Structure formats: C-alpha cells, structure tokens
Amino acid sequence: MTAPAAFDAHNPPARELLDDCVHCGFCLQACPTYQLWGLEPDSPRGRILLMDTALSGGVELDAGLVRHWDRCLGCMACVPACPSGVRYDRLIEQTRQQVERRFRRPAGDRMLRDALFTLLPHPRRMRALARALVLYQRSGVRGLLHRSGVMGRLPRQLRLLESLAPPLDAAALRATPPPLLAPRGTPRMRVALLSGCVQHAFFSEVNAAAARVLSAWGCEVVTPAAQPCCGALELHSGREAAALRRARALLERLELAGADRIAVTSAGCGSTLKDYGELLAGDPRWTTRAARLSASVRDVTELLAELGDPPQLEPLPMRLAYHDACHLAQAQGVRDQPRALLGAIPGVELVAVAPGENCCGSAGIYNLVEPDAAGELGRRTAARLREAAPEAIAAGNPGCLLQIASHLAGLRSPLPLFHPVELLDASLRGADVTGLLRDRARRWSQVGPAPTC
Amino acid sequence: MSTAAAPARALLEAELGAESVREGTPADAIGGHVPAAVVTPADEAAVAAACRLAHREGLALVVRGGGTRQGWGRPPRRCDAVLHTARLRGVVEHAPGDLVCTVRAGTTLAELGEVLAAAHGHRQCLPLDPPQPAEQTLGGAVATAAAGPLRVRYGTARDLVIGTRFVLADGTVGHSGGKVVKNVAGYDVSRLLVGSLGTLAVITEVTVRLHPVPPARRTLLVERASAARLADLGDLLRTAPVVLGIADICWPEAICRLRVEGTEEAVDDQAAGLAELTGARLLDDGEAAELDASVAARPWRGAGAIAGIAVPRTRIAGLLEAASAFATEIVVRAPLGVAEARLPELPELVTQLRAAVERLGGHLVLHRGGAALGGVAWPAADGPEVALMRSLKRALDPEGVLAPGRALGDA
Amino acid sequence: MVARLRAAVGGEAVLTEPAEVRAYECDGLTGHRAVPAAVVLPLTTEETAAAVRILHEEHIPFVPRGSGTGLSGGAVAITNGVVICLARMRSVLSVDIANERATVQPGVTNLAVSEAVAQHGYFYAPDPSSGSVCSIGGNVAENSGGAHCLKYGFTLHHVCGVTMVCAGGEVVRLGGSVPDAPGYDLLGVVVGSEGTLGIVTEVVLRLVPRPPACVTTIAAFDSMEAAGAAVSAIVAEGIVPAAVEMMDRLTIQAAEAAVRAGYPDCEALLLVEIDGPEAECRTVLAAVDRICAAAGGTGTRVATTAAERALLWRGRRAAFAAMGRVSPDYYVQDGVIPRTRLGPVLRGIRELELEFGLRVGNVFHAGDGNLHPLVCYDGSVPGESEKALELAGRILDLCLAEGGSITGEHGVGMDKACHMPRMFSEGALATMERVRAAFDPLGLCNPAKLLPTPRLCGEVPGPYRAHPIETAGLAERM
C-alpha cells in the first residue's frame, strides 16, 4: 500500500524524538483523554505511534487520523510521567503544524478556528470585546436572551463562547497595572510583567495585583504597553508561521524593558515564553536573544518563591482549593511554589483535592473545538473541587478559572475564584475576607453553565 | 469396557513384574469396589507403564497414598486396581539455602519432617499439619489440598507446592513449575492437581517451599467465651500487630487457641499485646502442650461425617450457631472463616447444616461420610463451571482411567 | 462480523478505522507487532461475553488486552483478529474491609486498588513496577509479583475469585470470596495463563493490612559473591525479609548519578526491607546487620522514616532508567535461579561479557533469585542488537542449567514461547496443550502465545528496544 506521504519535509515530527518512545504505557494514566475514553489512539503513546506510522508513510492524513491528534489537550501531563524523557510537547507541536498545512478541515471547523484566531491573539480586539461584554452582561440583554430561549437556539459553539464569557465589571476592567511601579523597601530586581491577551482583556486586575505583590517583594515592576500576543494559542494549534511572527515581536518588545526577569500571570503564556529559545533556535538571528529571554521568564509565583523573604502578610482565613494549571504544573513544573505562597498566608487552609484527570479541559481553544471532551473534564474537575468543600478556588491560569467556573455554575452558594497573586495582594492589603469572598463569588456567579449539547 | 478381575491383575503383572502387583482384598476396597489388584510401582516409569496399560485396556485405577482420605469426593464408579504410592518414597533433594525440597509423592509428612529436622543447623519445616502425619503422604496431602491449624499463617498445599512431576492417565509423564519459588513459565498445572483427588493425574514428585521454624512461639487461650465473643476474635485478629501461627476456635468447648510466632526477644511483646487485645491467657509450656494434645486432630477424632466449611469471616457467629444446632463439634480457623465440623451421619443434619452455611454465603463439602449419605457432591452445583471441569477431566483423562466418577459423578 | 459486534456492544465501542486499530498493534514489548481487524471495548461482563460468542461463532481469533504494558508480547494482536480491550472496565465494584476483600473490574490499575483501601489501613500486596498503569486483569494473566513477593506472594495468592468469559462465550465464576471453593482449582491455572484460557471480567482480591512497622537497610560489599553469601546466610538464619534487592557496581553508579540516593561506592549493594510487629522488626534488623557484617559487609545504613526509605528505593527503581546514561540501548532479561546459585551464575555472566564483548549490568531480586541482567549494546552498530539478544538467551541457559526458570515475572507471551521446550519436556508441553484445549477447543483465545508453535518459532522477532518499565526509575521493575 503506497499512501501519499502524510507529512511534508518541513519540520515533521523528528525521527529521533519518536524513537525515544518505547511504548511502555506509563503515560496512559497521566493522560486526561485516555482517562476519559480508555482508547489507545487517544493516549500519548498511541498518538506517537500514529505519528510514527504517518512519518513512515503507513497511513494517510485523513480525518480518522487527525481526529486523535486534535483530541490531545496539549496538557503535557504525559511529559513528566514519561520515564524515557520523550518530548511529546515537541512532537505534538510538529505534528499539528503538518496537520494545519496539509489537512483540509471540514468547513465549519475551519471557520470556527479562523474566527477564534482572528480574535484571541489580538489584545486590542479582545479588550474591545471585553467592553462590549460588560454592556451585554450589565444591560440585561444576556438575561433576556437566556430567559427568552433565544440562547438555546444558537449554535453550540456560540453558546459555549457565551458561557465562557468572563464575569466582568467596569471597575475590574479599569484596574490595570501602572507602566512602572517602584519597589517597596530595598530594591531587589527589575521585573517586566507580561500582560497576556486574555489576562489583559478580561482579568487586568490580576496583572494589577501581580504588580503590587512584586513591588511588595522588592521588585521594580515595568509593564510595557501594547504587548503583542505571545503566540501560544497558535503554536499549540499548529499555526507555526503566525506564532513565530508573534514570538519575535513580543521578544523585541520585552527586551526593551531591560528587566532582570519577565513575570507571567498566565500559565499558557509562561510556558510558551520559556520555549522561545527552542522555538527560534532554527534562526541564527534570534537564537541567542530568544534563549536569553526564555531563561529570564518566570511564572509570578515561581519568581516570588525564588525571591523568598516575604513581606508581612495579614490573615485571610479560608479553606482554599488550589487547582494545578497544566501549563504551570506539567509544562513548567511549578506545583509547590504557589501552594507554599498561599499556605504562608495566615489563616489559609489548603484543602486536599482528590487526584483525577489532571486537566480541567480548558486547554487553550480546546473547550471550543472539542466541547464534549472538555465538558466532561470540566465537570469532573469541578466535582472533585467541590468534594473538597473549599470556600474559594485558586488557579494560575485564566482559562482554567473560566472553565471551572462554568462547570461550578448553578451552585446554590457560588464559589469565588482567584489567581494566587490576588490572594497575596488581598493579604498584603489586609482585606476583609468576608467581603472579598462575597464580592468575588457574586461576580463569578454571572458565568453561565456550559451547554451540554 | 469392564475387564474381568483376573485379566486386570495378569496384565499388570506382565507389564510391571509380579513383585509390584498383588491381589486385591476386601481390605483394599475403595468406594465399595474390591480391586482385582494392588499395584505398587517402584518408580515413576512404572507408574507411567501402569497408566499406559490401564488407558489401553480400559482399566480404572485409584491412587492410594496413606489411605487417610480415600473417602473424599464421591465413591469412584469403578476400581480395577489400586495404585499404591508406597514405594515412591524419600526426599529427592533438599536445598536448605533455597528453602526448597523435592519429595517423592509416597513420602509421609512425618518422614519428611524427620529429614528436615535432621538437616543440621537449618531449622526448616514444611508447615503443613493435617491430621495423621504418620500415614498422610505428601502426594495425598496435595491431592486433597490438605491443611491443618497452621494454614492461618502458611496457607494450604496450594500455597506451598511450587512444582510437581506427574503421570497422566495415558502414561504421559509431565512436570510443572520447578525448583524456584518465583516462576511464571507455562500453565501452573500443579495448581490443578492440588485438591483434584487423584482424578487428573498421578502425582509422583512434589517440590515444596519450606519455611524457617520460628525461633519462638507463645500459646494463648481464650476460655469460656460466648459465641459472639469468639466470632469477634476473627475481626480483632484482623489488624492485630502480631504474627499469628494458629487461631482455632473449638466449639462446643467455646475456647480459642492462639499462637504467635517470632524471635525469642520479641515474641513476649506479641503475646502480651495479644492477651490485652483478646483477653486471652498466656499458657506456660506445659499447659500449651496439654492444650495442643487435647485439640490435636480435631474434629477428625471420633465417629461421624466430616464437613469442610468456609464462610465469610464476618459470619463466624452464624456458623457457630448453625454448628450448635446440627454438628457435634467444629473447629474454625478464626481469621479465615474456614472450618471443619463433625456431625452424625444423618442426611437431614448434613442438609440443614449445608443450607445454613450457604445462607451465610459459604459452602460445605463432605470429606468423610459422603458415600453413606449419598454424597454431598464435590462440587455440588451443576453449571458452566462444572462443564469446564468435566472438559478438563476429559482432556487429561479421556478414557476415565483415574478414579472415574469421584470428582464429577459422571467423569 | 463488525456489524454483529456493533450490535452487541454498541457502535462506538468497536474500532475499525485504520488509524485506531493501528494503535493496538503492540504492547509494552515493541519487537512483536500485528494490526488487528477490529478492537472491541466492552463495559460489562455481558458485553464481553456477547462479543466472544460472536467471534466464536465466526471462528475469529481474539486477544484480550488490559493496559498493554506487558513485556513478553502477551497482548500482541492477531492480524485479521480482534482485540478485546478491557481498559474501559475500570470500576472498583466493592470494598469489604471486614472480610478483607475488594471486587474490581479488570481494567482497574494495580495501584488504584491500594489507593482505594489505603484509608482503611490496607493495601493490595502484589506490586509490579508498572503498578501505576498496569491493570488487575493483566496482573491475573501474568501472575504478577513485585519487589515484595518474597514475603507476600504473587497474584495467585491474592486473587480469591474471578468471573471469566470462556472462549465459547460462557460466563463462569471461579473461586469466590471465601476460600476452598469445591471442585478443581481452575482459578489456580487461570492465574498466570496469559489470557489464553478466557477473559477475566471481574476479580475478587484479598486485601492485606499495612504492617505496623517497616525498616529498610543497605549494606555494601566488596564483591557480588560476598553479597550473595550474605543473602544465603540471612535466609539460613530463618529470616524472611519483605524484600531483598542486589545491585552491582555498574548499576549502583548509574543509579547514584540519576537520583543521588547516597549509596556507598562499592562492588555490590544489598537493600533489605523488613516489616512486621515493631519489636520483631528491631530484632530482625539487628540480626541482618550482624549477618551482613560477618559476610564482609561494610557501611550499613538504616532508613526508618518513610522519606529515607523512599530515597533508598528510588535509587533501586532508577537503576534501569539510569542505565540509559551508560549505554545507548539495552535488553532486560528476566530469569530465575535458586538463590544459592548466584555465585556460579554471576561468574557465567561475566564469562559471557568477555565472550561477546558487551557489558551486563546486574540487578536482582536476590531474595527470590529473580535476575534482571541488563545487556548493554549500541543498536546503531550493525549486528550488535542481535549479539545482545544472543547473549541474553545464553543467560537463560545459565538459569536453566541451575534448575531455574526462563521467566520469573514478565511471562512467556510471544517472546519466549520458543524457549519453552528448553524448560519443559514434551510430556509437560503436551499436558499444557490439553489444558488449553479443555478451555478453548478451537484455539481462538490469544493464540500463538505461551506455548510454542512451529509458525511462531520459525520467525525471528524484530529488534528489541529498551523498556522503561523495567528501565525506569519512576517505576520499579521487580
């Protein structure tokens, strides 16, 4: 059987990386989609086997094959689980680039993806959307649409988007970090804060809190204006050229800040920035610069833990569940630092959450392009979190917070969700815990439940 | 297919030589059949020759070791010759450093015990202690999955046998397992032979895993306890931080014999802990020996039918209650829910006890007295499981040479 | 056939897309591969039975599969056959602590059982290295052991009963939750039958209380022989440790480089674990220390806290993975010898190293004589992988010459079926054939595994590649 070659010669999954996999199966239990369906082709080693087969010309690049790669969340839980050190992250990225170039998706899928990429990686468009959403949520149009049943007749993807719309209020939107914030106490280093697209558009108060907290830890914090998108979403979706373009643009922008460290509040962006060195390694003009930048990137909690020597923290008594964002825990290995920081706040009791599928199903644009799997993972994650009976939930990634919120929706007493730095900030400010939880819960309660079909 | 008595004996003599064959007498009868001949093969090859002949000529053979458990299962439908393992005797190999011993099937447990005891400085034993060790052969113990009080710690023949050599009904000589404890090569045919009542193959050699003789042991006694308190022991002992060798509830005496094993330095700790936990009294050596003698071979001493019983451990109280109503005596291995009961050979009592045991989620098999009672079958129920057993019997013994009917009635 | 299967188990549970069935072409041993025609993923015993009945009627061979982590090719598909994958049957059905039983579906992982009962102070004793991923169904098929089987026994000793779908689709219950089920011990032969006698769809497991105390100690020796003598002396003293592991210099160095467990620099290392009542542990530990010292052991180190113990074990578990730092490729052999024959066998392995010009790392479950020699080679050098495979085969000869076995825990599967006649007589193999025929007269259930066939044994398996389950540190290969 001679099938047309599945992959072209431009950067296909590397043979030597594929050969590292010896099919032991240690990745199976780590993989959320294998946990969901128990299907070998929807496991990391199965996907690798299919890449291998495609590379050796054993199969055609058809919908039946592409489906299994598409279903990968990109959560990277398999990477630390692998005893052989297989670079699944690289492999799936390389494969997705091939798919984007060589596989023609059905029209609906194509349009959705195009639409998403016309919007998501563009901070200004996102910010405009955010303002429109405030109006939508405030004006009563939202309630009207839901009550009148119009919402129910919209296509599922649209309803999904609507349900994931972040809970906004105008005040929160105005809370952006200042361009420059001086350190409190003895200056320790200069830190550039990455805005992030979704973070900047919908959760700019997180960035504002991050800046205050870093300053309290002795950092001079600079937040460059008009930062371009880091390219993470495109990179994870195989849109290589666009991702590289954005990476170079952001790199140049951040270099200008002349900072010792780049602090990131969004896990997906952080892991991508840390990969710039590898991503741009093929281009001699950028290699050194990219590597240097990547080496200076830290998740904000990682950086705070590294700095150590915390300022005075005021009590914030609450039972708190911490959710590991995949791109923080798996991709960056940042698990202990946020827990340690939150645990250091007097009164914070970190509750144990039962182990599960690792990923909440948010995964970049995954919850929009693979709604069934994402919905099921979201439901399970929310259920596990609820079982731990926390008073609040913290996670270091906006996508996770939205996904979890939409699956917690409908609870009689809605749970407030936070980015860890928001809690640190509240503690530094000596905020009233009751008010903090109540206000936040009220805001998150605007998030609608994810439609199931 | 039935062969006249005289030809059976003549054929066997021709095949094995006159010195290995004698005429059967009423004393040799098994299941009411007086055999035409009793064959005592000198070695495995002779066993194979006898089986080949029986397979060819349509003779029914019944294997006999010490003759202590011939009543197990159903009475065989025919018995043209008894194949007596008396000359398949002796220890083939004892590897003390590997805690492994290979023994010919006709060796008695007492003989094996002496050999192991004599292995100077090694202090090893086969912790398999069914009644009548002086007569009980190892082959017979394997074929009946025999065990005694020590099964609480060491298990039964199922857990101690690591390899066998055997002869199939058509004379095929086979082996399974080996001389190493850890081994997953091939089917574990030995496991099939354990408890097969001599109906699948003639066991000629057994390799067993030995255990070190515990340096010290202490015996304790729970006395005059209620059924409920005795039954609770099963649960108390579950997580007790002790190494328990024996835990026998004897009823109707309403006592429980407990034994802990360990190092000389630490065994008293264990005994004290157990006494506190259970309210048992620590016995001195004299008292312990007296107790051991008084409960030895219980409930096999005395007339009546013997039933092997197993119930979930949490149902021991119910078992004791049923035993009070229908049995003369019962010994329960408390942590396991396994028991042996003696009861009058009255069909209605057996039926009632069995029904009670089944209500408790357990099962009952008659080990003695089955013939007179028309057999509480082994196994009792018909179903796809029994069909599979029948298929296995047919595959290994297509002509029905080995104790036909003993295991499954018709096969 | 596919239509009938879909009707029986639901369309979504039957895979036939080329890409999907392709993913089932091999298990944890990639040297053997075959693409099945279809994969069936039942959720219940009834669905499994329905699928098997159809395949039986159509005379189509089928292969049961759990997590597909086996190391002997036991779950390799049959070309044009069907894989019945039990990975979706992963519920812990019931836990009965008072009776120390758990009833689980076959797709539940080994570790998940221990996790499910940990809160009650219990665990499931067999602990194969792949415990976090391998399934209970697979454990039953392989009679899996683990590091602690020296004291606690194998899967055979911890499975009380199973529900099994026979090759013809009948459902049988073998054993039960109470002991001594009347009749032939069919369960005893089904455990370890490598999926050739039927498909186990429900398993009743025995649970074991966590021992009150546990200590781990290491001792350094000048030679592997001296360490081996210490093991023999420990056993001769009547001590049954929970585990006894031995490593040679090559593997110690590799492990130390990988995890820095703080192992001493020495020719041979013993790792001994003792558990039981606390006072008992103390006295036995003292005895082990004394014996090791008498055998020339130096620098014993005792770990009493869970963290210290974990560190000592981490090194042992990492030994194989770490081997990757020393050698580009390696083959992990699995053989068993009587533990007292360790000296001669080690000498034999050393001679083989010289003869073949390849290095062999030695890691043993010394307590039960289970060897895992790591034959180091470079697959990019022409002919070297074949040489390594031959050397590994010669190690099995050494094991057999000492009265040992060709496999202690990885199973025969497709990989070692051709070695079976070296260990078993014709009569023994014929007996096994008859047992198989009694369960599966048509030979449809996992054919070409375990027993040698002329077709299979005429072929040479593909190049073998190192396996991280054995090789890994995240995982212990025991």
mmCIF file of C-alpha atoms in Angstrom, chain C residues 138-321:
data_model
loop_
_atom_site.group_PDB
_atom_site.id
_atom_site.type_symbol
_atom_site.label_atom_id
_atom_site.label_comp_id
_atom_site.label_asym_id
_atom_site.label_seq_id
_atom_site.Cartn_x
_atom_site.Cartn_y
_atom_site.Cartn_z
ATOM 1 C CA GLY C 138 -3.205 -8.139 33.226
ATOM 2 C CA ASN C 139 -1.827 -8.994 36.685
ATOM 3 C CA VAL C 140 -4.101 -12.030 36.802
ATOM 4 C CA ALA C 141 -2.991 -13.060 33.319
ATOM 5 C CA GLU C 142 0.698 -12.757 34.189
ATOM 6 C CA ASN C 143 0.557 -13.804 37.859
ATOM 7 C CA SER C 144 2.455 -10.599 38.591
ATOM 8 C CA GLY C 145 4.822 -10.358 41.518
ATOM 9 C CA GLY C 146 6.834 -7.298 42.520
ATOM 10 C CA ALA C 147 9.570 -6.441 44.975
ATOM 11 C CA HIS C 148 7.682 -7.703 47.985
ATOM 12 C CA CYS C 149 6.501 -11.072 46.682
ATOM 13 C CA LEU C 150 9.300 -12.746 48.634
ATOM 14 C CA LYS C 151 7.180 -12.344 51.732
ATOM 15 C CA TYR C 152 3.697 -11.633 50.412
ATOM 16 C CA GLY C 153 3.466 -13.988 47.462
ATOM 17 C CA PHE C 154 2.214 -13.451 43.937
ATOM 18 C CA THR C 155 -1.083 -12.521 42.341
ATOM 19 C CA LEU C 156 -2.099 -16.178 42.699
ATOM 20 C CA HIS C 157 -2.099 -15.757 46.462
ATOM 21 C CA HIS C 158 -4.139 -12.582 46.371
ATOM 22 C CA VAL C 159 -6.896 -13.428 43.906
ATOM 23 C CA CYS C 160 -9.793 -15.195 45.602
ATOM 24 C CA GLY C 161 -12.144 -15.416 42.679
ATOM 25 C CA VAL C 162 -12.774 -14.300 39.127
ATOM 26 C CA THR C 163 -15.628 -14.026 36.699
ATOM 27 C CA MET C 164 -14.400 -15.216 33.353
ATOM 28 C CA VAL C 165 -15.783 -15.273 29.852
ATOM 29 C CA CYS C 166 -14.736 -18.579 28.325
ATOM 30 C CA ALA C 167 -13.579 -18.953 24.748
ATOM 31 C CA GLY C 168 -17.073 -20.002 23.713
ATOM 32 C CA GLY C 169 -18.708 -17.044 25.435
ATOM 33 C CA GLU C 170 -19.984 -18.861 28.548
ATOM 34 C CA VAL C 171 -19.555 -16.951 31.788
ATOM 35 C CA VAL C 172 -18.040 -18.847 34.718
ATOM 36 C CA ARG C 173 -17.279 -17.875 38.293
ATOM 37 C CA LEU C 174 -14.110 -19.489 39.594
ATOM 38 C CA GLY C 175 -13.141 -19.390 43.239
ATOM 39 C CA GLY C 176 -15.110 -16.911 45.289
ATOM 40 C CA SER C 177 -14.730 -14.518 48.150
ATOM 41 C CA VAL C 178 -14.491 -17.400 50.651
ATOM 42 C CA PRO C 179 -11.656 -19.947 50.340
ATOM 43 C CA ASP C 180 -11.721 -23.602 49.330
ATOM 44 C CA ALA C 181 -14.279 -23.451 46.517
ATOM 45 C CA PRO C 182 -15.297 -27.048 45.815
ATOM 46 C CA GLY C 183 -14.078 -28.629 42.610
ATOM 47 C CA TYR C 184 -10.931 -28.418 40.552
ATOM 48 C CA ASP C 185 -8.881 -25.305 41.205
ATOM 49 C CA LEU C 186 -9.494 -23.820 37.780
ATOM 50 C CA LEU C 187 -8.727 -20.398 39.203
ATOM 51 C CA GLY C 188 -5.230 -21.632 40.060
ATOM 52 C CA VAL C 189 -4.450 -22.351 36.429
ATOM 53 C CA VAL C 190 -6.274 -19.314 35.030
ATOM 54 C CA VAL C 191 -3.984 -17.054 37.094
ATOM 55 C CA GLY C 192 -0.827 -16.832 35.025
ATOM 56 C CA SER C 193 -2.387 -18.295 31.889
ATOM 57 C CA GLU C 194 -1.586 -15.116 29.953
ATOM 58 C CA GLY C 195 -5.086 -14.656 28.627
ATOM 59 C CA THR C 196 -5.144 -17.944 26.759
ATOM 60 C CA LEU C 197 -7.887 -19.660 28.778
ATOM 61 C CA GLY C 198 -10.533 -16.949 28.778
ATOM 62 C CA ILE C 199 -11.136 -13.297 29.544
ATOM 63 C CA VAL C 200 -11.372 -12.308 33.181
ATOM 64 C CA THR C 201 -14.028 -9.629 33.639
ATOM 65 C CA GLU C 202 -14.311 -9.351 37.415
ATOM 66 C CA VAL C 203 -11.793 -10.100 40.141
ATOM 67 C CA VAL C 204 -12.180 -10.607 43.897
ATOM 68 C CA LEU C 205 -8.925 -9.563 45.570
ATOM 69 C CA ARG C 206 -7.555 -10.234 49.011
ATOM 70 C CA LEU C 207 -6.546 -7.132 50.923
ATOM 71 C CA VAL C 208 -3.700 -7.068 53.411
ATOM 72 C CA PRO C 209 -3.363 -4.810 56.480
ATOM 73 C CA ARG C 210 -0.399 -2.481 56.377
ATOM 74 C CA PRO C 211 2.348 -3.889 58.607
ATOM 75 C CA PRO C 212 2.721 -1.980 61.879
ATOM 76 C CA ALA C 213 6.383 -1.268 61.231
ATOM 77 C CA CYS C 214 8.796 -1.294 58.318
ATOM 78 C CA VAL C 215 12.545 -0.667 58.100
ATOM 79 C CA THR C 216 14.928 -0.665 55.167
ATOM 80 C CA THR C 217 18.673 -1.112 55.369
ATOM 81 C CA ILE C 218 21.514 -1.146 52.866
ATOM 82 C CA ALA C 219 24.885 -2.831 53.141
ATOM 83 C CA ALA C 220 27.961 -2.512 50.919
ATOM 84 C CA PHE C 221 30.140 -5.448 49.841
ATOM 85 C CA ASP C 222 33.465 -5.972 48.086
ATOM 86 C CA SER C 223 32.026 -8.477 45.666
ATOM 87 C CA MET C 224 28.711 -9.721 44.377
ATOM 88 C CA GLU C 225 29.619 -13.146 45.710
ATOM 89 C CA ALA C 226 30.004 -11.796 49.241
ATOM 90 C CA ALA C 227 26.640 -10.063 48.979
ATOM 91 C CA GLY C 228 25.116 -13.274 47.659
ATOM 92 C CA ALA C 229 26.586 -15.175 50.609
ATOM 93 C CA ALA C 230 25.011 -12.651 52.966
ATOM 94 C CA VAL C 231 21.618 -13.263 51.377
ATOM 95 C CA SER C 232 22.027 -17.001 51.820
ATOM 96 C CA ALA C 233 23.070 -16.507 55.433
ATOM 97 C CA ILE C 234 20.071 -14.295 56.127
ATOM 98 C CA VAL C 235 17.781 -16.963 54.750
ATOM 99 C CA ALA C 236 19.606 -19.732 56.569
ATOM 100 C CA GLU C 237 19.039 -17.841 59.804
ATOM 101 C CA GLY C 238 15.332 -18.230 59.248
ATOM 102 C CA ILE C 239 14.678 -14.621 58.335
ATOM 103 C CA VAL C 240 12.107 -13.837 55.669
ATOM 104 C CA PRO C 241 12.540 -10.163 54.781
ATOM 105 C CA ALA C 242 9.828 -8.304 52.887
ATOM 106 C CA ALA C 243 12.321 -7.655 50.100
ATOM 107 C CA VAL C 244 15.987 -8.245 49.298
ATOM 108 C CA GLU C 245 17.484 -6.449 46.307
ATOM 109 C CA MET C 246 21.036 -6.540 44.990
ATOM 110 C CA MET C 247 22.899 -4.234 42.591
ATOM 111 C CA ASP C 248 26.376 -4.386 41.088
ATOM 112 C CA ARG C 249 28.862 -1.537 40.663
ATOM 113 C CA LEU C 250 27.729 -0.583 37.193
ATOM 114 C CA THR C 251 24.111 -0.193 38.226
ATOM 115 C CA ILE C 252 24.956 1.449 41.557
ATOM 116 C CA GLN C 253 26.946 4.132 39.777
ATOM 117 C CA ALA C 254 24.241 4.686 37.210
ATOM 118 C CA ALA C 255 21.543 4.886 39.866
ATOM 119 C CA GLU C 256 23.603 7.197 42.028
ATOM 120 C CA ALA C 257 24.191 9.527 39.107
ATOM 121 C CA ALA C 258 20.467 9.577 38.421
ATOM 122 C CA VAL C 259 18.936 10.103 41.854
ATOM 123 C CA ARG C 260 21.751 10.516 44.416
ATOM 124 C CA ALA C 261 20.303 8.068 46.863
ATOM 125 C CA GLY C 262 23.559 8.226 48.801
ATOM 126 C CA TYR C 263 24.633 4.689 48.004
ATOM 127 C CA PRO C 264 28.185 3.804 49.024
ATOM 128 C CA ASP C 265 30.853 3.363 46.381
ATOM 129 C CA CYS C 266 31.205 -0.423 46.300
ATOM 130 C CA GLU C 267 31.137 -3.567 44.183
ATOM 131 C CA ALA C 268 27.793 -4.808 45.413
ATOM 132 C CA LEU C 269 24.922 -3.410 47.382
ATOM 133 C CA LEU C 270 22.163 -5.163 49.298
ATOM 134 C CA LEU C 271 18.890 -3.466 50.074
ATOM 135 C CA VAL C 272 16.888 -5.342 52.685
ATOM 136 C CA GLU C 273 13.401 -4.442 53.869
ATOM 137 C CA ILE C 274 11.826 -5.908 56.993
ATOM 138 C CA ASP C 275 8.272 -5.400 58.127
ATOM 139 C CA GLY C 276 6.020 -6.720 60.856
ATOM 140 C CA PRO C 277 5.427 -6.021 64.549
ATOM 141 C CA GLU C 278 7.746 -3.290 65.754
ATOM 142 C CA ALA C 279 9.801 -5.271 68.262
ATOM 143 C CA GLU C 280 10.115 -8.054 65.715
ATOM 144 C CA CYS C 281 11.459 -5.601 63.132
ATOM 145 C CA ARG C 282 14.067 -4.330 65.577
ATOM 146 C CA THR C 283 15.465 -7.731 66.457
ATOM 147 C CA VAL C 284 15.415 -8.990 62.874
ATOM 148 C CA LEU C 285 17.131 -5.826 61.700
ATOM 149 C CA ALA C 286 19.879 -6.340 64.262
ATOM 150 C CA ALA C 287 20.307 -9.892 63.018
ATOM 151 C CA VAL C 288 20.507 -8.759 59.382
ATOM 152 C CA ASP C 289 23.152 -6.170 60.281
ATOM 153 C CA ARG C 290 25.177 -8.764 62.155
ATOM 154 C CA ILE C 291 24.957 -11.245 59.257
ATOM 155 C CA CYS C 292 25.943 -8.647 56.676
ATOM 156 C CA ALA C 293 28.928 -7.573 58.766
ATOM 157 C CA ALA C 294 30.009 -11.191 59.188
ATOM 158 C CA ALA C 295 29.813 -11.676 55.418
ATOM 159 C CA GLY C 296 32.135 -8.726 54.889
ATOM 160 C CA GLY C 297 29.504 -6.050 54.546
ATOM 161 C CA THR C 298 30.537 -2.520 55.424
ATOM 162 C CA GLY C 299 28.661 0.698 55.892
ATOM 163 C CA THR C 300 25.194 -0.460 56.617
ATOM 164 C CA ARG C 301 22.668 2.317 56.727
ATOM 165 C CA VAL C 302 19.166 2.051 58.122
ATOM 166 C CA ALA C 303 16.180 4.047 56.979
ATOM 167 C CA THR C 304 13.272 4.204 59.350
ATOM 168 C CA THR C 305 11.265 7.154 58.119
ATOM 169 C CA ALA C 306 9.117 6.875 55.034
ATOM 170 C CA ALA C 307 11.174 9.580 53.316
ATOM 171 C CA GLU C 308 14.500 7.841 53.935
ATOM 172 C CA ARG C 309 13.041 4.528 52.764
ATOM 173 C CA ALA C 310 11.661 6.149 49.655
ATOM 174 C CA LEU C 311 15.099 7.558 48.845
ATOM 175 C CA LEU C 312 16.790 4.163 49.123
ATOM 176 C CA TRP C 313 14.111 2.596 46.937
ATOM 177 C CA ARG C 314 14.200 5.425 44.439
ATOM 178 C CA GLY C 315 17.790 4.535 43.642
ATOM 179 C CA ARG C 316 16.911 0.917 43.155
ATOM 180 C CA ARG C 317 13.977 1.821 40.970
ATOM 181 C CA ALA C 318 16.013 4.233 38.942
ATOM 182 C CA ALA C 319 18.733 1.672 38.328
ATOM 183 C CA PHE C 320 17.323 0.605 34.987
ATOM 184 C CA ALA C 321 16.412 4.050 33.697
#
